[in-house]
Amino acid sequence: MQLTIDNLTKEFTTDAGEHIVALSDINLEIRDSEFICLLGPSGCGKTTLLRIIGGLDQPSSGQVILDNQVITRPNPRMAMIFQEYSLYPWRNVLDNTAFGLELNGMSREERYAVAKRYLDLVGLTEFSQSFPYELSGGMRQRVAVVRALAVEPAVLLMDEPFGALDAQTRNKLQHDLVDIWEKTKKTILFVTHSVDEAVFLADRIVVLSPRPGRICENIPIEQPRPRDRTSVEFAQVRRHVLDLISLK
């Protein structure tokens, strides 16, 4: 799998007639199984970039290429997870997880087998017959993750999926996500405002400048997982990223 963002720029005009350049000259190569965090100040275009990569929005110029295919619309090889859980309240956990497979025409027996395998992966097997309102926020977000994984996307796009959670739950889900990534080796693009979260999760942190969003640095994280947030090495990377953002 090769995902390429090539000279991408996004401009738009507000209702008040103001011309806005949201993103400018974004160039990025993302390798198979890489975990990338997109980080930057509010308004720098992180979510806009993720939506363009996912085919939900169009660039003004440039292109996104997935294995030689230019992305102009949502692609079944990419799945997106938002901050909101977006689960269907009338479906139980098993049926929510199997929803994408049902849309793809998979038989009931087959899709339930796949859904159960992924629910087991995140420790939710015993809640397969529960409904979203019966789950905690963290559990609902885990269901959203495995629903996306169940359709076997090549790329998982995550737009601040843990942003609305309390600190303890967020920390737990970060550990869970690393565990899921190590087991599935999916390519992940993860938008976050949290430097700590990015350093904990990423193979690389892509730092965007204030609007218009440009890539100001690509930071590889060399520390092995699981990462110790209290280590000197973790603190050094975190400080470098914080200093970089504060200078922008």
PDB file of C-alpha atoms in Angstrom:
ATOM      1  CA  MET A   1       0.000   0.000   0.000  1.00  0.00           C
ATOM      2  CA  GLN A   2       1.290   3.456  -0.941  1.00  0.00           C
ATOM      3  CA  LEU A   3      -0.577   6.659  -0.089  1.00  0.00           C
ATOM      4  CA  THR A   4       0.717   9.882  -1.627  1.00  0.00           C
ATOM      5  CA  ILE A   5      -0.408  13.475  -1.073  1.00  0.00           C
ATOM      6  CA  ASP A   6       0.941  15.434  -4.021  1.00  0.00           C
ATOM      7  CA  ASN A   7       1.144  19.268  -4.021  1.00  0.00           C
ATOM      8  CA  LEU A   8      -2.242  19.548  -2.338  1.00  0.00           C
ATOM      9  CA  THR A   9      -3.824  22.954  -1.751  1.00  0.00           C
ATOM     10  CA  LYS A  10      -7.294  23.757  -0.449  1.00  0.00           C
ATOM     11  CA  GLU A  11      -8.933  27.174  -0.821  1.00  0.00           C
ATOM     12  CA  PHE A  12     -12.495  28.309  -0.234  1.00  0.00           C
ATOM     13  CA  THR A  13     -14.602  31.446   0.044  1.00  0.00           C
ATOM     14  CA  THR A  14     -16.685  32.113   3.151  1.00  0.00           C
ATOM     15  CA  ASP A  15     -20.307  33.263   3.063  1.00  0.00           C
ATOM     16  CA  ALA A  16     -18.982  36.743   3.880  1.00  0.00           C
ATOM     17  CA  GLY A  17     -16.855  36.666   0.739  1.00  0.00           C
ATOM     18  CA  GLU A  18     -13.505  36.147   2.497  1.00  0.00           C
ATOM     19  CA  HIS A  19     -10.979  34.064   0.564  1.00  0.00           C
ATOM     20  CA  ILE A  20      -9.331  31.432   2.765  1.00  0.00           C
ATOM     21  CA  VAL A  21      -6.312  29.255   1.983  1.00  0.00           C
ATOM     22  CA  ALA A  22      -6.750  26.332   4.366  1.00  0.00           C
ATOM     23  CA  LEU A  23      -3.909  24.113   3.128  1.00  0.00           C
ATOM     24  CA  SER A  24      -0.936  24.952   0.940  1.00  0.00           C
ATOM     25  CA  ASP A  25       1.462  22.683  -0.984  1.00  0.00           C
ATOM     26  CA  ILE A  26       1.076  19.564   1.132  1.00  0.00           C
ATOM     27  CA  ASN A  27       3.399  16.748   0.042  1.00  0.00           C
ATOM     28  CA  LEU A  28       3.507  13.533   2.032  1.00  0.00           C
ATOM     29  CA  GLU A  29       4.354   9.876   1.416  1.00  0.00           C
ATOM     30  CA  ILE A  30       2.749   7.340   3.760  1.00  0.00           C
ATOM     31  CA  ARG A  31       4.067   3.804   3.787  1.00  0.00           C
ATOM     32  CA  ASP A  32       2.211   0.560   4.351  1.00  0.00           C
ATOM     33  CA  SER A  33       1.446  -0.155   8.034  1.00  0.00           C
ATOM     34  CA  GLU A  34       2.698   3.261   9.166  1.00  0.00           C
ATOM     35  CA  PHE A  35       1.056   5.056  12.090  1.00  0.00           C
ATOM     36  CA  ILE A  36       1.037   8.803  11.323  1.00  0.00           C
ATOM     37  CA  CYS A  37      -0.219  11.530  13.654  1.00  0.00           C
ATOM     38  CA  LEU A  38      -1.225  14.888  12.160  1.00  0.00           C
ATOM     39  CA  LEU A  39      -0.626  17.615  14.714  1.00  0.00           C
ATOM     40  CA  GLY A  40      -0.985  21.369  14.681  1.00  0.00           C
ATOM     41  CA  PRO A  41      -2.870  24.354  16.111  1.00  0.00           C
ATOM     42  CA  SER A  42      -6.632  24.766  15.763  1.00  0.00           C
ATOM     43  CA  GLY A  43      -7.604  25.936  12.304  1.00  0.00           C
ATOM     44  CA  CYS A  44      -4.462  24.621  10.589  1.00  0.00           C
ATOM     45  CA  GLY A  45      -6.424  22.264   8.332  1.00  0.00           C
ATOM     46  CA  LYS A  46      -5.788  18.865   9.932  1.00  0.00           C
ATOM     47  CA  THR A  47      -9.391  17.677   9.621  1.00  0.00           C
ATOM     48  CA  THR A  48      -9.724  19.232   6.161  1.00  0.00           C
ATOM     49  CA  LEU A  49      -6.665  17.281   5.032  1.00  0.00           C
ATOM     50  CA  LEU A  50      -8.039  14.057   6.498  1.00  0.00           C
ATOM     51  CA  ARG A  51     -11.393  14.592   4.760  1.00  0.00           C
ATOM     52  CA  ILE A  52      -9.668  15.173   1.424  1.00  0.00           C
ATOM     53  CA  ILE A  53      -7.590  12.023   1.881  1.00  0.00           C
ATOM     54  CA  GLY A  54     -10.811  10.122   2.602  1.00  0.00           C
ATOM     55  CA  GLY A  55     -12.549  11.513  -0.501  1.00  0.00           C
ATOM     56  CA  LEU A  56     -15.116  13.449   1.541  1.00  0.00           C
ATOM     57  CA  ASP A  57     -13.834  16.797   0.253  1.00  0.00           C
ATOM     58  CA  GLN A  58     -11.917  17.881  -2.840  1.00  0.00           C
ATOM     59  CA  PRO A  59      -8.627  19.793  -3.077  1.00  0.00           C
ATOM     60  CA  SER A  60      -8.410  23.035  -5.025  1.00  0.00           C
ATOM     61  CA  SER A  61      -5.240  21.699  -6.629  1.00  0.00           C
ATOM     62  CA  GLY A  62      -3.009  18.676  -6.220  1.00  0.00           C
ATOM     63  CA  GLN A  63      -4.175  15.150  -5.560  1.00  0.00           C
ATOM     64  CA  VAL A  64      -4.290  12.177  -3.226  1.00  0.00           C
ATOM     65  CA  ILE A  65      -3.148   8.879  -4.746  1.00  0.00           C
ATOM     66  CA  LEU A  66      -3.740   5.441  -3.230  1.00  0.00           C
ATOM     67  CA  ASP A  67      -1.803   2.747  -5.079  1.00  0.00           C
ATOM     68  CA  ASN A  68      -1.893   4.646  -8.396  1.00  0.00           C
ATOM     69  CA  GLN A  69      -5.582   5.539  -8.025  1.00  0.00           C
ATOM     70  CA  VAL A  70      -6.455   9.226  -7.639  1.00  0.00           C
ATOM     71  CA  ILE A  71      -8.947   9.688  -4.797  1.00  0.00           C
ATOM     72  CA  THR A  72     -11.927  11.829  -5.837  1.00  0.00           C
ATOM     73  CA  ARG A  73     -14.652  10.207  -3.735  1.00  0.00           C
ATOM     74  CA  PRO A  74     -14.950   7.912  -0.693  1.00  0.00           C
ATOM     75  CA  ASN A  75     -13.021   4.721  -1.324  1.00  0.00           C
ATOM     76  CA  PRO A  76     -13.835   1.341   0.257  1.00  0.00           C
ATOM     77  CA  ARG A  77     -10.118   0.841   0.948  1.00  0.00           C
ATOM     78  CA  MET A  78     -10.240   3.704   3.455  1.00  0.00           C
ATOM     79  CA  ALA A  79     -12.417   3.970   6.564  1.00  0.00           C
ATOM     80  CA  MET A  80     -12.912   7.069   8.712  1.00  0.00           C
ATOM     81  CA  ILE A  81     -13.611   7.304  12.442  1.00  0.00           C
ATOM     82  CA  PHE A  82     -14.877  10.592  13.862  1.00  0.00           C
ATOM     83  CA  GLN A  83     -14.886  12.022  17.384  1.00  0.00           C
ATOM     84  CA  GLU A  84     -18.602  11.240  17.577  1.00  0.00           C
ATOM     85  CA  TYR A  85     -19.246   7.524  17.864  1.00  0.00           C
ATOM     86  CA  SER A  86     -21.827   7.435  15.023  1.00  0.00           C
ATOM     87  CA  LEU A  87     -23.257   4.120  16.184  1.00  0.00           C
ATOM     88  CA  TYR A  88     -26.825   3.195  15.313  1.00  0.00           C
ATOM     89  CA  PRO A  89     -28.772   3.250  18.609  1.00  0.00           C
ATOM     90  CA  TRP A  90     -31.289   0.653  17.433  1.00  0.00           C
ATOM     91  CA  ARG A  91     -28.552  -1.888  16.606  1.00  0.00           C
ATOM     92  CA  ASN A  92     -26.712  -3.903  19.219  1.00  0.00           C
ATOM     93  CA  VAL A  93     -22.912  -4.026  19.330  1.00  0.00           C
ATOM     94  CA  LEU A  94     -22.678  -7.074  17.065  1.00  0.00           C
ATOM     95  CA  ASP A  95     -24.973  -5.581  14.427  1.00  0.00           C
ATOM     96  CA  ASN A  96     -23.193  -2.216  14.581  1.00  0.00           C
ATOM     97  CA  THR A  97     -19.854  -3.944  14.052  1.00  0.00           C
ATOM     98  CA  ALA A  98     -21.217  -5.980  11.135  1.00  0.00           C
ATOM     99  CA  PHE A  99     -22.967  -3.036   9.460  1.00  0.00           C
ATOM    100  CA  GLY A 100     -20.344  -2.331   6.782  1.00  0.00           C
ATOM    101  CA  LEU A 101     -20.111  -6.013   5.927  1.00  0.00           C
ATOM    102  CA  GLU A 102     -23.896  -6.129   5.554  1.00  0.00           C
ATOM    103  CA  LEU A 103     -23.737  -3.214   3.104  1.00  0.00           C
ATOM    104  CA  ASN A 104     -21.084  -5.133   1.170  1.00  0.00           C
ATOM    105  CA  GLY A 105     -23.508  -8.027   0.735  1.00  0.00           C
ATOM    106  CA  MET A 106     -21.815 -10.523   3.052  1.00  0.00           C
ATOM    107  CA  SER A 107     -24.087 -13.235   4.402  1.00  0.00           C
ATOM    108  CA  ARG A 108     -25.371 -13.015   7.956  1.00  0.00           C
ATOM    109  CA  GLU A 109     -23.295 -15.995   9.095  1.00  0.00           C
ATOM    110  CA  GLU A 110     -20.086 -14.688   7.547  1.00  0.00           C
ATOM    111  CA  ARG A 111     -20.442 -11.102   8.752  1.00  0.00           C
ATOM    112  CA  TYR A 112     -21.239 -12.182  12.297  1.00  0.00           C
ATOM    113  CA  ALA A 113     -18.154 -14.416  12.322  1.00  0.00           C
ATOM    114  CA  VAL A 114     -15.968 -11.493  11.236  1.00  0.00           C
ATOM    115  CA  ALA A 115     -17.637  -9.082  13.676  1.00  0.00           C
ATOM    116  CA  LYS A 116     -17.189 -11.498  16.584  1.00  0.00           C
ATOM    117  CA  ARG A 117     -13.508 -11.887  15.750  1.00  0.00           C
ATOM    118  CA  TYR A 118     -12.962  -8.140  15.920  1.00  0.00           C
ATOM    119  CA  LEU A 119     -15.034  -7.728  19.073  1.00  0.00           C
ATOM    120  CA  ASP A 120     -12.849 -10.367  20.683  1.00  0.00           C
ATOM    121  CA  LEU A 121      -9.800  -8.371  19.578  1.00  0.00           C
ATOM    122  CA  VAL A 122     -10.899  -5.413  21.731  1.00  0.00           C
ATOM    123  CA  GLY A 123     -12.393  -7.377  24.610  1.00  0.00           C
ATOM    124  CA  LEU A 124     -16.053  -6.633  23.858  1.00  0.00           C
ATOM    125  CA  THR A 125     -17.350 -10.140  23.148  1.00  0.00           C
ATOM    126  CA  GLU A 126     -19.488 -10.219  26.290  1.00  0.00           C
ATOM    127  CA  PHE A 127     -21.179  -6.965  25.216  1.00  0.00           C
ATOM    128  CA  SER A 128     -22.111  -8.141  21.706  1.00  0.00           C
ATOM    129  CA  GLN A 129     -25.858  -8.043  22.498  1.00  0.00           C
ATOM    130  CA  SER A 130     -25.721  -4.698  24.320  1.00  0.00           C
ATOM    131  CA  PHE A 131     -26.951  -1.451  22.776  1.00  0.00           C
ATOM    132  CA  PRO A 132     -24.887   1.747  22.535  1.00  0.00           C
ATOM    133  CA  TYR A 133     -26.764   3.497  25.359  1.00  0.00           C
ATOM    134  CA  GLU A 134     -25.673   0.672  27.681  1.00  0.00           C
ATOM    135  CA  LEU A 135     -21.964   1.261  27.011  1.00  0.00           C
ATOM    136  CA  SER A 136     -19.451   3.767  28.331  1.00  0.00           C
ATOM    137  CA  GLY A 137     -17.983   6.356  25.970  1.00  0.00           C
ATOM    138  CA  GLY A 138     -14.749   4.411  25.696  1.00  0.00           C
ATOM    139  CA  MET A 139     -16.561   1.191  24.851  1.00  0.00           C
ATOM    140  CA  ARG A 140     -18.663   2.933  22.197  1.00  0.00           C
ATOM    141  CA  GLN A 141     -15.506   4.270  20.575  1.00  0.00           C
ATOM    142  CA  ARG A 142     -13.960   0.787  20.583  1.00  0.00           C
ATOM    143  CA  VAL A 143     -17.048  -0.455  18.734  1.00  0.00           C
ATOM    144  CA  ALA A 144     -16.593   2.361  16.200  1.00  0.00           C
ATOM    145  CA  VAL A 145     -12.976   1.278  15.688  1.00  0.00           C
ATOM    146  CA  VAL A 146     -13.743  -2.390  15.126  1.00  0.00           C
ATOM    147  CA  ARG A 147     -16.698  -1.543  12.851  1.00  0.00           C
ATOM    148  CA  ALA A 148     -14.218   0.311  10.650  1.00  0.00           C
ATOM    149  CA  LEU A 149     -11.650  -2.497  10.856  1.00  0.00           C
ATOM    150  CA  ALA A 150     -14.185  -5.212  10.044  1.00  0.00           C
ATOM    151  CA  VAL A 151     -14.447  -4.107   6.397  1.00  0.00           C
ATOM    152  CA  GLU A 152     -10.669  -4.629   6.074  1.00  0.00           C
ATOM    153  CA  PRO A 153      -9.637  -1.148   4.902  1.00  0.00           C
ATOM    154  CA  ALA A 154      -6.069  -0.529   3.791  1.00  0.00           C
ATOM    155  CA  VAL A 155      -6.069   2.837   5.573  1.00  0.00           C
ATOM    156  CA  LEU A 156      -7.800   3.906   8.792  1.00  0.00           C
ATOM    157  CA  LEU A 157      -8.458   7.657   9.105  1.00  0.00           C
ATOM    158  CA  MET A 158      -9.121   8.869  12.656  1.00  0.00           C
ATOM    159  CA  ASP A 159     -10.249  12.435  13.391  1.00  0.00           C
ATOM    160  CA  GLU A 160      -9.572  13.119  17.091  1.00  0.00           C
ATOM    161  CA  PRO A 161     -11.460   9.963  18.060  1.00  0.00           C
ATOM    162  CA  PHE A 162     -10.579  10.259  21.761  1.00  0.00           C
ATOM    163  CA  GLY A 163     -10.987  14.016  22.096  1.00  0.00           C
ATOM    164  CA  ALA A 164     -14.311  13.910  23.948  1.00  0.00           C
ATOM    165  CA  LEU A 165     -13.209  11.317  26.507  1.00  0.00           C
ATOM    166  CA  ASP A 166     -11.926  11.834  30.036  1.00  0.00           C
ATOM    167  CA  ALA A 167      -8.166  11.542  30.586  1.00  0.00           C
ATOM    168  CA  GLN A 168      -8.215   8.058  32.116  1.00  0.00           C
ATOM    169  CA  THR A 169     -10.420   6.579  29.377  1.00  0.00           C
ATOM    170  CA  ARG A 170      -8.379   8.338  26.703  1.00  0.00           C
ATOM    171  CA  ASN A 171      -5.166   6.854  28.082  1.00  0.00           C
ATOM    172  CA  LYS A 172      -6.707   3.361  28.098  1.00  0.00           C
ATOM    173  CA  LEU A 173      -7.908   3.681  24.501  1.00  0.00           C
ATOM    174  CA  GLN A 174      -4.493   4.866  23.367  1.00  0.00           C
ATOM    175  CA  HIS A 175      -3.043   1.625  24.736  1.00  0.00           C
ATOM    176  CA  ASP A 176      -5.872  -0.350  23.106  1.00  0.00           C
ATOM    177  CA  LEU A 177      -5.264   1.331  19.742  1.00  0.00           C
ATOM    178  CA  VAL A 178      -1.543   0.542  19.811  1.00  0.00           C
ATOM    179  CA  ASP A 179      -2.430  -3.081  20.598  1.00  0.00           C
ATOM    180  CA  ILE A 180      -4.937  -3.189  17.712  1.00  0.00           C
ATOM    181  CA  TRP A 181      -2.425  -1.608  15.329  1.00  0.00           C
ATOM    182  CA  GLU A 182       0.285  -4.103  16.295  1.00  0.00           C
ATOM    183  CA  LYS A 183      -2.115  -6.996  15.666  1.00  0.00           C
ATOM    184  CA  THR A 184      -3.593  -5.724  12.377  1.00  0.00           C
ATOM    185  CA  LYS A 185      -0.744  -3.570  10.972  1.00  0.00           C
ATOM    186  CA  LYS A 186      -3.224  -1.194   9.359  1.00  0.00           C
ATOM    187  CA  THR A 187      -1.979   2.106   8.012  1.00  0.00           C
ATOM    188  CA  ILE A 188      -3.378   4.785  10.349  1.00  0.00           C
ATOM    189  CA  LEU A 189      -3.633   8.556   9.951  1.00  0.00           C
ATOM    190  CA  PHE A 190      -4.642  10.043  13.287  1.00  0.00           C
ATOM    191  CA  VAL A 191      -5.535  13.721  13.837  1.00  0.00           C
ATOM    192  CA  THR A 192      -4.902  15.060  17.334  1.00  0.00           C
ATOM    193  CA  HIS A 193      -4.339  18.302  19.260  1.00  0.00           C
ATOM    194  CA  SER A 194      -2.433  16.433  21.976  1.00  0.00           C
ATOM    195  CA  VAL A 195       1.367  16.340  21.734  1.00  0.00           C
ATOM    196  CA  ASP A 196       1.490  13.644  24.415  1.00  0.00           C
ATOM    197  CA  GLU A 197      -0.960  11.487  22.467  1.00  0.00           C
ATOM    198  CA  ALA A 198       0.991  11.919  19.230  1.00  0.00           C
ATOM    199  CA  VAL A 199       4.326  10.985  20.819  1.00  0.00           C
ATOM    200  CA  PHE A 200       2.754   7.934  22.469  1.00  0.00           C
ATOM    201  CA  LEU A 201       1.063   6.634  19.301  1.00  0.00           C
ATOM    202  CA  ALA A 202       2.970   7.611  16.187  1.00  0.00           C
ATOM    203  CA  ASP A 203       5.730   6.243  14.024  1.00  0.00           C
ATOM    204  CA  ARG A 204       5.905   9.783  12.628  1.00  0.00           C
ATOM    205  CA  ILE A 205       4.397  13.078  13.704  1.00  0.00           C
ATOM    206  CA  VAL A 206       3.541  15.415  10.833  1.00  0.00           C
ATOM    207  CA  VAL A 207       3.393  18.952  12.242  1.00  0.00           C
ATOM    208  CA  LEU A 208       1.304  21.524  10.369  1.00  0.00           C
ATOM    209  CA  SER A 209       1.781  25.278  10.574  1.00  0.00           C
ATOM    210  CA  PRO A 210      -1.016  27.744  11.380  1.00  0.00           C
ATOM    211  CA  ARG A 211      -3.282  28.552   8.444  1.00  0.00           C
ATOM    212  CA  PRO A 212      -2.521  28.129   5.670  1.00  0.00           C
ATOM    213  CA  GLY A 213      -1.524  24.663   6.844  1.00  0.00           C
ATOM    214  CA  ARG A 214       1.870  23.585   5.559  1.00  0.00           C
ATOM    215  CA  ILE A 215       4.027  20.699   6.710  1.00  0.00           C
ATOM    216  CA  CYS A 216       6.708  22.311   8.822  1.00  0.00           C
ATOM    217  CA  GLU A 217       8.346  19.122  10.098  1.00  0.00           C
ATOM    218  CA  ASN A 218       8.179  15.329   9.814  1.00  0.00           C
ATOM    219  CA  ILE A 219       9.311  13.864  13.137  1.00  0.00           C
ATOM    220  CA  PRO A 220      10.122  10.132  13.343  1.00  0.00           C
ATOM    221  CA  ILE A 221       9.598   8.547  16.767  1.00  0.00           C
ATOM    222  CA  GLU A 222      12.276   5.927  17.312  1.00  0.00           C
ATOM    223  CA  GLN A 223      11.262   4.707  20.759  1.00  0.00           C
ATOM    224  CA  PRO A 224       9.991   1.108  20.902  1.00  0.00           C
ATOM    225  CA  ARG A 225       6.460   0.393  22.050  1.00  0.00           C
ATOM    226  CA  PRO A 226       4.959   0.350  24.604  1.00  0.00           C
ATOM    227  CA  ARG A 227       6.304   3.832  25.346  1.00  0.00           C
ATOM    228  CA  ASP A 228       6.962   5.112  28.819  1.00  0.00           C
ATOM    229  CA  ARG A 229       5.523   8.624  29.155  1.00  0.00           C
ATOM    230  CA  THR A 230       7.804   9.275  32.121  1.00  0.00           C
ATOM    231  CA  SER A 231      11.032   8.415  30.306  1.00  0.00           C
ATOM    232  CA  VAL A 232      13.683  10.994  29.414  1.00  0.00           C
ATOM    233  CA  GLU A 233      13.429  10.049  25.730  1.00  0.00           C
ATOM    234  CA  PHE A 234       9.670  10.598  25.679  1.00  0.00           C
ATOM    235  CA  ALA A 235      10.045  13.975  27.389  1.00  0.00           C
ATOM    236  CA  GLN A 236      12.722  15.055  24.897  1.00  0.00           C
ATOM    237  CA  VAL A 237      10.528  14.337  21.880  1.00  0.00           C
ATOM    238  CA  ARG A 238       7.534  15.949  23.549  1.00  0.00           C
ATOM    239  CA  ARG A 239       9.546  19.093  24.319  1.00  0.00           C
ATOM    240  CA  HIS A 240      10.840  19.293  20.749  1.00  0.00           C
ATOM    241  CA  VAL A 241       7.311  19.121  19.336  1.00  0.00           C
ATOM    242  CA  LEU A 242       5.998  21.663  21.846  1.00  0.00           C
ATOM    243  CA  ASP A 243       8.847  24.038  21.016  1.00  0.00           C
ATOM    244  CA  LEU A 244       8.198  23.586  17.311  1.00  0.00           C
ATOM    245  CA  ILE A 245       4.503  24.427  17.686  1.00  0.00           C
ATOM    246  CA  SER A 246       5.189  27.401  19.964  1.00  0.00           C
ATOM    247  CA  LEU A 247       7.445  28.933  17.307  1.00  0.00           C
ATOM    248  CA  LYS A 248       4.715  28.862  14.663  1.00  0.00           C
TER     249      LYS A 248
END
